[in-house]
PDB file of C-alpha atoms in Angstrom:
ATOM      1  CA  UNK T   1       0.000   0.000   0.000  1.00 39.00           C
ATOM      2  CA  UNK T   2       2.938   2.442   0.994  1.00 39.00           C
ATOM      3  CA  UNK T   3       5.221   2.042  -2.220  1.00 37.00           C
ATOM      4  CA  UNK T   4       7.487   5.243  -1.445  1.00 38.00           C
ATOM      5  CA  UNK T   5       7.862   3.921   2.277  1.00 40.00           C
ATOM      6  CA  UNK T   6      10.810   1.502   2.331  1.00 42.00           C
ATOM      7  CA  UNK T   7      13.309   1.059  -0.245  1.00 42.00           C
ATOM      8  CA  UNK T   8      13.761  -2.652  -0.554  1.00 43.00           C
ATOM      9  CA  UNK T   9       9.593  -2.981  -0.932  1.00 39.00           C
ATOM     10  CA  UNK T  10      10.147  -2.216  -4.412  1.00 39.00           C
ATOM     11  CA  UNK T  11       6.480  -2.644  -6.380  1.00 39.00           C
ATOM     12  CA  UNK T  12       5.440  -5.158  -3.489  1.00 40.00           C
ATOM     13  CA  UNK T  13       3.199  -2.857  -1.811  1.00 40.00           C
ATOM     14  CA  UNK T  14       1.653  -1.635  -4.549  1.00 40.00           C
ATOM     15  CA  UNK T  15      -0.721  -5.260  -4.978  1.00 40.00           C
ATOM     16  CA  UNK T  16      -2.784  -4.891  -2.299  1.00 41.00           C
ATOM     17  CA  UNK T  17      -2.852  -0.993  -2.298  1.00 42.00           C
ATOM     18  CA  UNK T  18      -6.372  -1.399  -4.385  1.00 40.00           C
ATOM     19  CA  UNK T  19      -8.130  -3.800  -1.629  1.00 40.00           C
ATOM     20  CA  UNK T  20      -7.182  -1.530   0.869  1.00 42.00           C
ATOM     21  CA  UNK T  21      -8.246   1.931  -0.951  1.00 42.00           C
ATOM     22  CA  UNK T  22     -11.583   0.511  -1.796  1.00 41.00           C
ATOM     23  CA  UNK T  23     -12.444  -0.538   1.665  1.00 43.00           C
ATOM     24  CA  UNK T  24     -10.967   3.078   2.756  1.00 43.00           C
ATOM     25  CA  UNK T  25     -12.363   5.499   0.353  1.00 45.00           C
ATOM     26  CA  UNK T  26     -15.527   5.656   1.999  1.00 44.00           C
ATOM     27  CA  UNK T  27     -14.099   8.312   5.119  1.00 43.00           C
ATOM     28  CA  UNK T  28     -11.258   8.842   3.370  1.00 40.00           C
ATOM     29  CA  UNK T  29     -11.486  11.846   1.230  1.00 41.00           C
ATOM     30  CA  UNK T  30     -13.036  13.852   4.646  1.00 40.00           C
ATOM     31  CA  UNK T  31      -9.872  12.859   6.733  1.00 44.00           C
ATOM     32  CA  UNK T  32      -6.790  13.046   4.634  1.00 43.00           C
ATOM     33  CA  UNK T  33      -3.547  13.799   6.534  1.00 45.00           C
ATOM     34  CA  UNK T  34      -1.747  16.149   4.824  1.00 42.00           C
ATOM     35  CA  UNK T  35       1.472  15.885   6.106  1.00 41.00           C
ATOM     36  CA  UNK T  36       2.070  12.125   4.332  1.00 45.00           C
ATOM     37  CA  UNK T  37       3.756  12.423   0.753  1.00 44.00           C
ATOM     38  CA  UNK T  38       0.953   9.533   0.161  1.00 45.00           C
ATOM     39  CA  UNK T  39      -2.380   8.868   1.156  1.00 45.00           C
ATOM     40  CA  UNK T  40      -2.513   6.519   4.265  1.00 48.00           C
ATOM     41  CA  UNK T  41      -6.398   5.955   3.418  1.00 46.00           C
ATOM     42  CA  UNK T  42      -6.242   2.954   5.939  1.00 47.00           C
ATOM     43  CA  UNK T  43      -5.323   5.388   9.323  1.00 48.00           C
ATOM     44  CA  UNK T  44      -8.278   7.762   8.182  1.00 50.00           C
ATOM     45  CA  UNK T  45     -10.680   5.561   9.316  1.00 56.00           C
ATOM     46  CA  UNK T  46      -9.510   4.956  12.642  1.00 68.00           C
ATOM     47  CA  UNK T  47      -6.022   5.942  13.829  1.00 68.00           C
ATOM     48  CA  UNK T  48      -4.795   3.550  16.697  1.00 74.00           C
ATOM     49  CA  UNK T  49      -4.353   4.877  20.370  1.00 84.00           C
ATOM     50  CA  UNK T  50      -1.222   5.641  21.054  1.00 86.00           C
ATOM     51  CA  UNK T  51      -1.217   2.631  23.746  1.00 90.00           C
ATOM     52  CA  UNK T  52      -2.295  -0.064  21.462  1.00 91.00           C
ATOM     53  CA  UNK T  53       0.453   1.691  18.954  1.00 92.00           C
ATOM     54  CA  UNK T  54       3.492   1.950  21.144  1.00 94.00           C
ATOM     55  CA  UNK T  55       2.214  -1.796  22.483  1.00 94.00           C
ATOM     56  CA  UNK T  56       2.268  -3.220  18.589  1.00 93.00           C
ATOM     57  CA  UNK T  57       5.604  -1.567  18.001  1.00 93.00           C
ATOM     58  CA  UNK T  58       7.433  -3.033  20.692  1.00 94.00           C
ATOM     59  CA  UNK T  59       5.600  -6.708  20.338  1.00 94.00           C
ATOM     60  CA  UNK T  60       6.875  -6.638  17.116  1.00 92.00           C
ATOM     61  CA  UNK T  61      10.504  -6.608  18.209  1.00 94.00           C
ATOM     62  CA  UNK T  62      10.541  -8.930  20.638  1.00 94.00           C
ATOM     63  CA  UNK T  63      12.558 -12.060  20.309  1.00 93.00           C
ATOM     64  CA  UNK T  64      10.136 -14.354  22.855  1.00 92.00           C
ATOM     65  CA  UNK T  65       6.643 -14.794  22.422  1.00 91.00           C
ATOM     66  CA  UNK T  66       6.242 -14.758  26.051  1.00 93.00           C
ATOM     67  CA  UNK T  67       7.572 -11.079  26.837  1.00 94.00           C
ATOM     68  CA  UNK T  68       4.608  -8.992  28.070  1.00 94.00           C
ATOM     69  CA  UNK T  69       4.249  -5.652  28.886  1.00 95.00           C
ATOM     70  CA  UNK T  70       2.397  -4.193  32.257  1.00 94.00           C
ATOM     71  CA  UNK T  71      -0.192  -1.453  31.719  1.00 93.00           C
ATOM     72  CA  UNK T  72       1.972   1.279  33.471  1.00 93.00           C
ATOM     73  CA  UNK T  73       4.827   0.404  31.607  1.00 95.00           C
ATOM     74  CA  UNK T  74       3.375   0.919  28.337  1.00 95.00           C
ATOM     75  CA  UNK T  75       1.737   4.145  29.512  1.00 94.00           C
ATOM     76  CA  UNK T  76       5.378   5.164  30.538  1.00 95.00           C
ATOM     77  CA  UNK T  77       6.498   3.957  27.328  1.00 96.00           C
ATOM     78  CA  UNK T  78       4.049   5.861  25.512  1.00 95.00           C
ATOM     79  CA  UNK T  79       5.120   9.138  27.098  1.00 95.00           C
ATOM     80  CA  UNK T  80       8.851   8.280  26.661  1.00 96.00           C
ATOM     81  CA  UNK T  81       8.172   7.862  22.853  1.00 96.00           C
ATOM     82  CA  UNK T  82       6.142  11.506  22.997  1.00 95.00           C
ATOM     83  CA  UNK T  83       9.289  13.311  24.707  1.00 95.00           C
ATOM     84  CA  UNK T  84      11.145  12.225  22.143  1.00 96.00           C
ATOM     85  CA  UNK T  85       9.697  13.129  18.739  1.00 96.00           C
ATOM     86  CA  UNK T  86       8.764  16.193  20.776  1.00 96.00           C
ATOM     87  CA  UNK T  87      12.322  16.593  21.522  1.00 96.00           C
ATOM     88  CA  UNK T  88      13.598  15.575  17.931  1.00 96.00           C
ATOM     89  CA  UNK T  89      10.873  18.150  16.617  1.00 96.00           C
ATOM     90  CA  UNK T  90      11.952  21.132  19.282  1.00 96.00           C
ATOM     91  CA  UNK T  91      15.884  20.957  18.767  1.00 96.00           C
ATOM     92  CA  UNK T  92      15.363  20.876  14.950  1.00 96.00           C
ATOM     93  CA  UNK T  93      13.425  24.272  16.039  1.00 96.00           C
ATOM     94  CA  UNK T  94      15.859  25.436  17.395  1.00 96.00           C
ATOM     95  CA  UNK T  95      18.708  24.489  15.577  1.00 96.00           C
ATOM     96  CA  UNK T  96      16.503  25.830  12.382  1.00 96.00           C
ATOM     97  CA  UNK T  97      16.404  29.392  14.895  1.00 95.00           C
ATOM     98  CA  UNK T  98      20.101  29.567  15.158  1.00 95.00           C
ATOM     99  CA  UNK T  99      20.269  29.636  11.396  1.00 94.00           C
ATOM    100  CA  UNK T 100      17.975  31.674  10.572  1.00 94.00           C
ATOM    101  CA  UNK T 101      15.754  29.684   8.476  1.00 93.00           C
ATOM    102  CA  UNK T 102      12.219  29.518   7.666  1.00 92.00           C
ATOM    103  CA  UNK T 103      11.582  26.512   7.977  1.00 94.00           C
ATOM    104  CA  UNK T 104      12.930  23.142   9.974  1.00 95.00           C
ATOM    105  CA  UNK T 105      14.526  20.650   6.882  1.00 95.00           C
ATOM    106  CA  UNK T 106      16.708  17.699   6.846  1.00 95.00           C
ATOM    107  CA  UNK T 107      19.871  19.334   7.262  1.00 95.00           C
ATOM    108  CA  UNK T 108      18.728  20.827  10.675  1.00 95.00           C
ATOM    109  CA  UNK T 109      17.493  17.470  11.791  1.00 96.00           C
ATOM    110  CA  UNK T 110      21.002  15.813  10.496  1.00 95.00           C
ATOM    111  CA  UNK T 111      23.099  18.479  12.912  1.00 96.00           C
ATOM    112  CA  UNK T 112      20.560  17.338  16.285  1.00 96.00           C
ATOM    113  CA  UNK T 113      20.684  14.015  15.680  1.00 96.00           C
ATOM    114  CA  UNK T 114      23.879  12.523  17.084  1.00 96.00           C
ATOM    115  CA  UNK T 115      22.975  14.687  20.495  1.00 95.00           C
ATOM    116  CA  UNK T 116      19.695  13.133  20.949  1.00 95.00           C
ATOM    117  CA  UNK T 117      20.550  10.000  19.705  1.00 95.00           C
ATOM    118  CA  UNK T 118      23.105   9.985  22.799  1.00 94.00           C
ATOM    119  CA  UNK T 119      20.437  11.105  25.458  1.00 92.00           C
ATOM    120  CA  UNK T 120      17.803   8.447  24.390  1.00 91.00           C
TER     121      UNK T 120
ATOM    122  CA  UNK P   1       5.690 -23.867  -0.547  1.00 69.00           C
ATOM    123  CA  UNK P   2       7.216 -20.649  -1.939  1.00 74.00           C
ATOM    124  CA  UNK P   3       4.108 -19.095  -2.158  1.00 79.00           C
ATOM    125  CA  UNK P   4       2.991 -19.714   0.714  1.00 80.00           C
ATOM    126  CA  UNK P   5       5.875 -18.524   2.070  1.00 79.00           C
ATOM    127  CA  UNK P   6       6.113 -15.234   0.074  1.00 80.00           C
ATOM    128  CA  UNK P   7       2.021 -14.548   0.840  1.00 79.00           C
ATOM    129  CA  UNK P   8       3.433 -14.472   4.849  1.00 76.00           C
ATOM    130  CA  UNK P   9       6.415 -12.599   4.230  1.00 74.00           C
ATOM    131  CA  UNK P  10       3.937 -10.063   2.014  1.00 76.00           C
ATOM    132  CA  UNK P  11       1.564  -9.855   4.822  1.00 74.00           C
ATOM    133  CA  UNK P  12       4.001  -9.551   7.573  1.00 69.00           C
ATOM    134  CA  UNK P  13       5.307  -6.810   5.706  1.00 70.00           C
ATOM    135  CA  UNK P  14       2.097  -4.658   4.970  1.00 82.00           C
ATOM    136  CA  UNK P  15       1.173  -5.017   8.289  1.00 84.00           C
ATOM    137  CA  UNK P  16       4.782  -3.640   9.297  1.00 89.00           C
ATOM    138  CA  UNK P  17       4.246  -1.068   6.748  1.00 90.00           C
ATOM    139  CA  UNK P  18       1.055  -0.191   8.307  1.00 90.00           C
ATOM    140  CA  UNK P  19       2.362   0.122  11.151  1.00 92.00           C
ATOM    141  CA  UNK P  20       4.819   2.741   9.906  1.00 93.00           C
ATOM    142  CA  UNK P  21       2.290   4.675   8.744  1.00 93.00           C
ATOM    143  CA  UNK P  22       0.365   4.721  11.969  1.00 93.00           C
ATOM    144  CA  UNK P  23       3.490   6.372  13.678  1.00 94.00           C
ATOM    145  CA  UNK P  24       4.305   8.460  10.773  1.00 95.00           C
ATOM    146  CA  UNK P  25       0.292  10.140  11.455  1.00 94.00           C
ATOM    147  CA  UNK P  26       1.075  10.421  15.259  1.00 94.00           C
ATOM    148  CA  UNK P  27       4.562  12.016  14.415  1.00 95.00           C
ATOM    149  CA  UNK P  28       2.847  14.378  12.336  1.00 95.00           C
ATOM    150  CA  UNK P  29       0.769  15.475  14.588  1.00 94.00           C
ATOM    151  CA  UNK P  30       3.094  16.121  17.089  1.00 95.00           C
ATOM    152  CA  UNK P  31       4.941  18.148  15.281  1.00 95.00           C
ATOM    153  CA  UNK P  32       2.491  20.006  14.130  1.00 95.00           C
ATOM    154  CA  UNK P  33       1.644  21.173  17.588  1.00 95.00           C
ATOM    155  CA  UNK P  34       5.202  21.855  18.259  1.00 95.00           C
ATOM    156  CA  UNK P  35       5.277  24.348  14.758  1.00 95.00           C
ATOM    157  CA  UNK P  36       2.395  25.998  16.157  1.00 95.00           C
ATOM    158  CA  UNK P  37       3.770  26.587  19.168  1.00 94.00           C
ATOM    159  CA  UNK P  38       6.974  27.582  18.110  1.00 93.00           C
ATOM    160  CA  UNK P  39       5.796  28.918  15.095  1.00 93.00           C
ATOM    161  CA  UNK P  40       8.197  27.388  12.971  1.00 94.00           C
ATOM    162  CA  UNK P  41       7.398  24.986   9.962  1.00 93.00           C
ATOM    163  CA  UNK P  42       8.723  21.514   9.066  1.00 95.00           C
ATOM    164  CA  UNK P  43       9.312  20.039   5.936  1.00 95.00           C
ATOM    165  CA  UNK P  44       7.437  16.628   4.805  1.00 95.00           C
ATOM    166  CA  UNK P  45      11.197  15.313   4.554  1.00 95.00           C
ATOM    167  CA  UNK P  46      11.678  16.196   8.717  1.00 96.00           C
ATOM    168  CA  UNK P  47       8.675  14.813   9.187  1.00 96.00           C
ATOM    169  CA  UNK P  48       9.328  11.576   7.633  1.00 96.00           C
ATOM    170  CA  UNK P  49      12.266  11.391   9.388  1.00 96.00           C
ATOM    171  CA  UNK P  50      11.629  11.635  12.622  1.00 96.00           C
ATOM    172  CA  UNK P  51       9.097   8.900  12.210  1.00 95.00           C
ATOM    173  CA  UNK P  52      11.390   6.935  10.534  1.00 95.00           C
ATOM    174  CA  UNK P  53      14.170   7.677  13.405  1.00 96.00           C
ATOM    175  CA  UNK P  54      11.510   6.753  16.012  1.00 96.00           C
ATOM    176  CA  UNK P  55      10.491   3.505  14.354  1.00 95.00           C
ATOM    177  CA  UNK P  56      13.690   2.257  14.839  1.00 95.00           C
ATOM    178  CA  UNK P  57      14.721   3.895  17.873  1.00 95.00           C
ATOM    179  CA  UNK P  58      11.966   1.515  19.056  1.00 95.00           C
ATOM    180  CA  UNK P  59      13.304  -1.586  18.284  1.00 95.00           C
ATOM    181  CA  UNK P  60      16.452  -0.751  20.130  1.00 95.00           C
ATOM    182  CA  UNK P  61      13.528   0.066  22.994  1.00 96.00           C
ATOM    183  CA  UNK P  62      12.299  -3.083  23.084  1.00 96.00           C
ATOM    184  CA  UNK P  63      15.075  -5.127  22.889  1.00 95.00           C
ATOM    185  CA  UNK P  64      16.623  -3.418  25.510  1.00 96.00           C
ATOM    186  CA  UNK P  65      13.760  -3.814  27.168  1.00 96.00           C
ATOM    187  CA  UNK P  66      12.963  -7.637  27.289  1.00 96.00           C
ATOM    188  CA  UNK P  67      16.615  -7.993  28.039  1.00 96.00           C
ATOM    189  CA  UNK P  68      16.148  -5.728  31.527  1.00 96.00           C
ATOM    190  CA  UNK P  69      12.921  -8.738  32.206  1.00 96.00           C
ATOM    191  CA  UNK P  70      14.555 -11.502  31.098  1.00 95.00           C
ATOM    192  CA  UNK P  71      17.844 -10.263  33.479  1.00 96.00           C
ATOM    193  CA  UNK P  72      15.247  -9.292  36.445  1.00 96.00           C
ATOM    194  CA  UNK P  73      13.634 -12.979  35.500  1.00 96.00           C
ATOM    195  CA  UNK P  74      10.360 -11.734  34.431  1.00 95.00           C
ATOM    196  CA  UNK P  75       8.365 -12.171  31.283  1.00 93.00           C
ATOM    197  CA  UNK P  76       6.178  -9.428  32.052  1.00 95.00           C
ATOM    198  CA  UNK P  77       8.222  -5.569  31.850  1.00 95.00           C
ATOM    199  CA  UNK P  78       7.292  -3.294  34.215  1.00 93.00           C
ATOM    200  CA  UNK P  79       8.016   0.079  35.220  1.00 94.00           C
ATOM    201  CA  UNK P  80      11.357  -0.216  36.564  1.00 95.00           C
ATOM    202  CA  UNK P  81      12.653  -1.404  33.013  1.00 95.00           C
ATOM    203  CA  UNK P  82      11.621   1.400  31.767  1.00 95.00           C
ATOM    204  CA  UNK P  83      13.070   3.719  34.397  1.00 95.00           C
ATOM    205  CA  UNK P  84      16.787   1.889  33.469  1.00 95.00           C
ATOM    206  CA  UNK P  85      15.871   2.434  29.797  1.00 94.00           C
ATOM    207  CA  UNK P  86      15.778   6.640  30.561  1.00 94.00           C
ATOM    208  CA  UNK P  87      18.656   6.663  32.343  1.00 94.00           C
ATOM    209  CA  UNK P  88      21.104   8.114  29.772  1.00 93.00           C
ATOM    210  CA  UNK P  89      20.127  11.556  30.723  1.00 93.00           C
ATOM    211  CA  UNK P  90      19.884  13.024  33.710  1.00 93.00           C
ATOM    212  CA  UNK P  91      16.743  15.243  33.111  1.00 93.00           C
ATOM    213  CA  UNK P  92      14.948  12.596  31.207  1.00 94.00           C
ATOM    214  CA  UNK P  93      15.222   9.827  34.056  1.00 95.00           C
ATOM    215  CA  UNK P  94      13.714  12.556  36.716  1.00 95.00           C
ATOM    216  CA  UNK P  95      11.067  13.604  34.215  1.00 95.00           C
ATOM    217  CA  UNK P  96       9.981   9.272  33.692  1.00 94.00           C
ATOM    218  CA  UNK P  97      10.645   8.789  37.407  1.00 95.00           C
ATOM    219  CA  UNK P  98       7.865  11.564  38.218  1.00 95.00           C
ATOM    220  CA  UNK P  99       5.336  10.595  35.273  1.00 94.00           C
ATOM    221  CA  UNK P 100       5.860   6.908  36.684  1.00 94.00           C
ATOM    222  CA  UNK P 101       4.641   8.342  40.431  1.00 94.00           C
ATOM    223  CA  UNK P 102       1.588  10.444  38.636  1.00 93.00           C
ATOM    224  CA  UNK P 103       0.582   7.522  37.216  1.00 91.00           C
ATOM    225  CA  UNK P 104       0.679   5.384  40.219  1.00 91.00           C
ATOM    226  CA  UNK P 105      -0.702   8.163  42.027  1.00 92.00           C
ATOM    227  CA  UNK P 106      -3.979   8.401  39.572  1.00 91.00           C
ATOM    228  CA  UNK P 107      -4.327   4.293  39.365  1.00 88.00           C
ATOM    229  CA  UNK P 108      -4.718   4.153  43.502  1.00 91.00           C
ATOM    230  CA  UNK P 109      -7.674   6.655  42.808  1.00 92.00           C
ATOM    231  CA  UNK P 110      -9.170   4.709  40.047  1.00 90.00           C
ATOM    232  CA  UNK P 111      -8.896   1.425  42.625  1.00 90.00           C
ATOM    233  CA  UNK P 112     -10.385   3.627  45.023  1.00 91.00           C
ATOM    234  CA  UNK P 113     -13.055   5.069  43.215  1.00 90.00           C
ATOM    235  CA  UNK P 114     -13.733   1.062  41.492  1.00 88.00           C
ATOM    236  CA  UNK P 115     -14.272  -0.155  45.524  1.00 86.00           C
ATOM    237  CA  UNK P 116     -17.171   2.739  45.884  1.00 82.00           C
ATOM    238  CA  UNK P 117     -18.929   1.500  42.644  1.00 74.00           C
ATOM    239  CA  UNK P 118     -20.684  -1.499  43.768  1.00 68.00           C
ATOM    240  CA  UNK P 119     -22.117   0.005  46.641  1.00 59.00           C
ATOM    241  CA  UNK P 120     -23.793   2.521  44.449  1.00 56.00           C
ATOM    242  CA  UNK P 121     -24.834   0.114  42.278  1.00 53.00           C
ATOM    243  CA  UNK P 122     -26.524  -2.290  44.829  1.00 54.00           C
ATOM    244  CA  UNK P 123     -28.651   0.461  45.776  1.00 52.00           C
ATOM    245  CA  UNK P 124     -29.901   1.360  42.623  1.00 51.00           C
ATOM    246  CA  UNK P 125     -30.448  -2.176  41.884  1.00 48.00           C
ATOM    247  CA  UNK P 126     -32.997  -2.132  44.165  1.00 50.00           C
ATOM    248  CA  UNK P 127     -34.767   0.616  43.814  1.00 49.00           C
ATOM    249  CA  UNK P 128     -36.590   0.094  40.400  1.00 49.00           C
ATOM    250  CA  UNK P 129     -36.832  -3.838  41.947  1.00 48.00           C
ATOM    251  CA  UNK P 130     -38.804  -2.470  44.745  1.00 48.00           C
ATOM    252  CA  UNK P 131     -41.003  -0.616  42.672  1.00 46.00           C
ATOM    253  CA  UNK P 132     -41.727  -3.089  40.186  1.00 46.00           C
ATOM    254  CA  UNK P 133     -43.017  -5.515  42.967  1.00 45.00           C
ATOM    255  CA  UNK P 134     -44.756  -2.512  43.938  1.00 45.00           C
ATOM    256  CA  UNK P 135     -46.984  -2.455  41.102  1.00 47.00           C
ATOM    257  CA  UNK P 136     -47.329  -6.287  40.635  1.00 46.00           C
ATOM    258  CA  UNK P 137     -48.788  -6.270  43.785  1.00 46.00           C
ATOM    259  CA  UNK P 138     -51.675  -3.383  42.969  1.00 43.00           C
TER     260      UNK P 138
END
């Protein structure tokens, strides 16, 4: 469904992009996000709560089936994830601010990275 | 067999992809609280890369993470994993260390609240009972 996402998909994702749209483009014209370079018709139904996100994320990365996380860690989990795209987003800010640009790009991001990187 | 096999690999990716895409819209909105706050802009490109960054910033997370369990000899992580997962900086580990106590704080209300409810509910239970044999009765 994503073809731009991930280089080594290649043209995979683009065979089950039609099931997908066509079960989406009911709601989907009313909630397009405009911040994706390509239409995510699947999240404008129903985006996930950030719980049952930040749980699916880190199931997917265990290496035993058995690992479980408790409700409090999650929520903690959840909040540690917040503070730090907030924190990614806010030193690109700045670092944008101390040049003197308009607008926060890749460059800025590239200069903040190895910083947070190190505090995370 | 191959089929098979590529049909699982397929779905295990979309749903990985999806997945990606799901953090990519929660990124996004982040940030776009934090440019109207700071009013400053961000390009698609940041965007994309922060929620790439965080994507796999996460799977360093977890690992970490079931390792801390496994090393405690638990299955189940709790809270103090994730305390020794924020302790690179200073600032961070006292900001997770008071969230954890906020939230512990605002689950003993929700017990305590949870222990009031059935007595509440008993009563009202019997109210429209009463009345209802009330009216049989005429």
């Amino acid at each position: 469904m994503f073809i731009g996402w991930d280089s080594e998909a290649g043209l995979r994702g683009g065979r089950t992009e039609t099931v997908v749209m066509e079960r989406a483009s009911a709601g989907f014209r009313k909630n397009h996000c405009f911040w994706c370079p390509w239409s995510c018709g699947w999240l404008a139904l129903s985006p996930p709560s950030p719980q049952e996100l930040v749980s699916r994320l880190l199931h997917l990365h265990f290496r035993d089936d058995r690992t479980k996380v408790s409700g409090d860690a999650l929520q903690l989990m959840a909040e540690l994830l917040r503070i730090f795209v907030v924190e990614a987003a806010v030193r690109g800010v700045r670092q944008a601010q101390a040049e003197d640009m308009a607008l926060v790009d890749v460059d800025q991001l590239e200069k903040v990275l190895p910083q947070l990187l190190l505090d995370f | 067999m191959e089929e098979e096999q590529e049909a699982e690999e397929q779905e295990r990716f979309s749903s990985q992809q999806r997945l990606k895409a799901a953090v990519h819209y929660t990124v996004g909105c982040l940030c776009q609280e934090v440019a109207a706050d700071k009013e400053m802009q961000f390009s698609k490109q940041t965007i994309a890369a922060i929620s790439e960054i965080t994507f796999r910033q996460c799977e360093n997370f977890a690992r970490d993470l079931e390792l801390f369990a496994r090393h405690a000899k638990r299955s189940t992580i709790n809270t103090e994993d994730v305390k020794l997962l924020a302790r690179r900086s200073n600032s961070l580990l006292k900001y997770i260390t008071e969230k954890n106590e906020e939230l512990a704080q605002l689950n003993q209300e929700r017990k305590v609240k949870k222990k009031k409810k059935p007595e509440d509910g008993n009563q009202t239970c019997r109210e429209p009972a009463e009345a209802e044999g009330g009216e049989a009765e005429s």
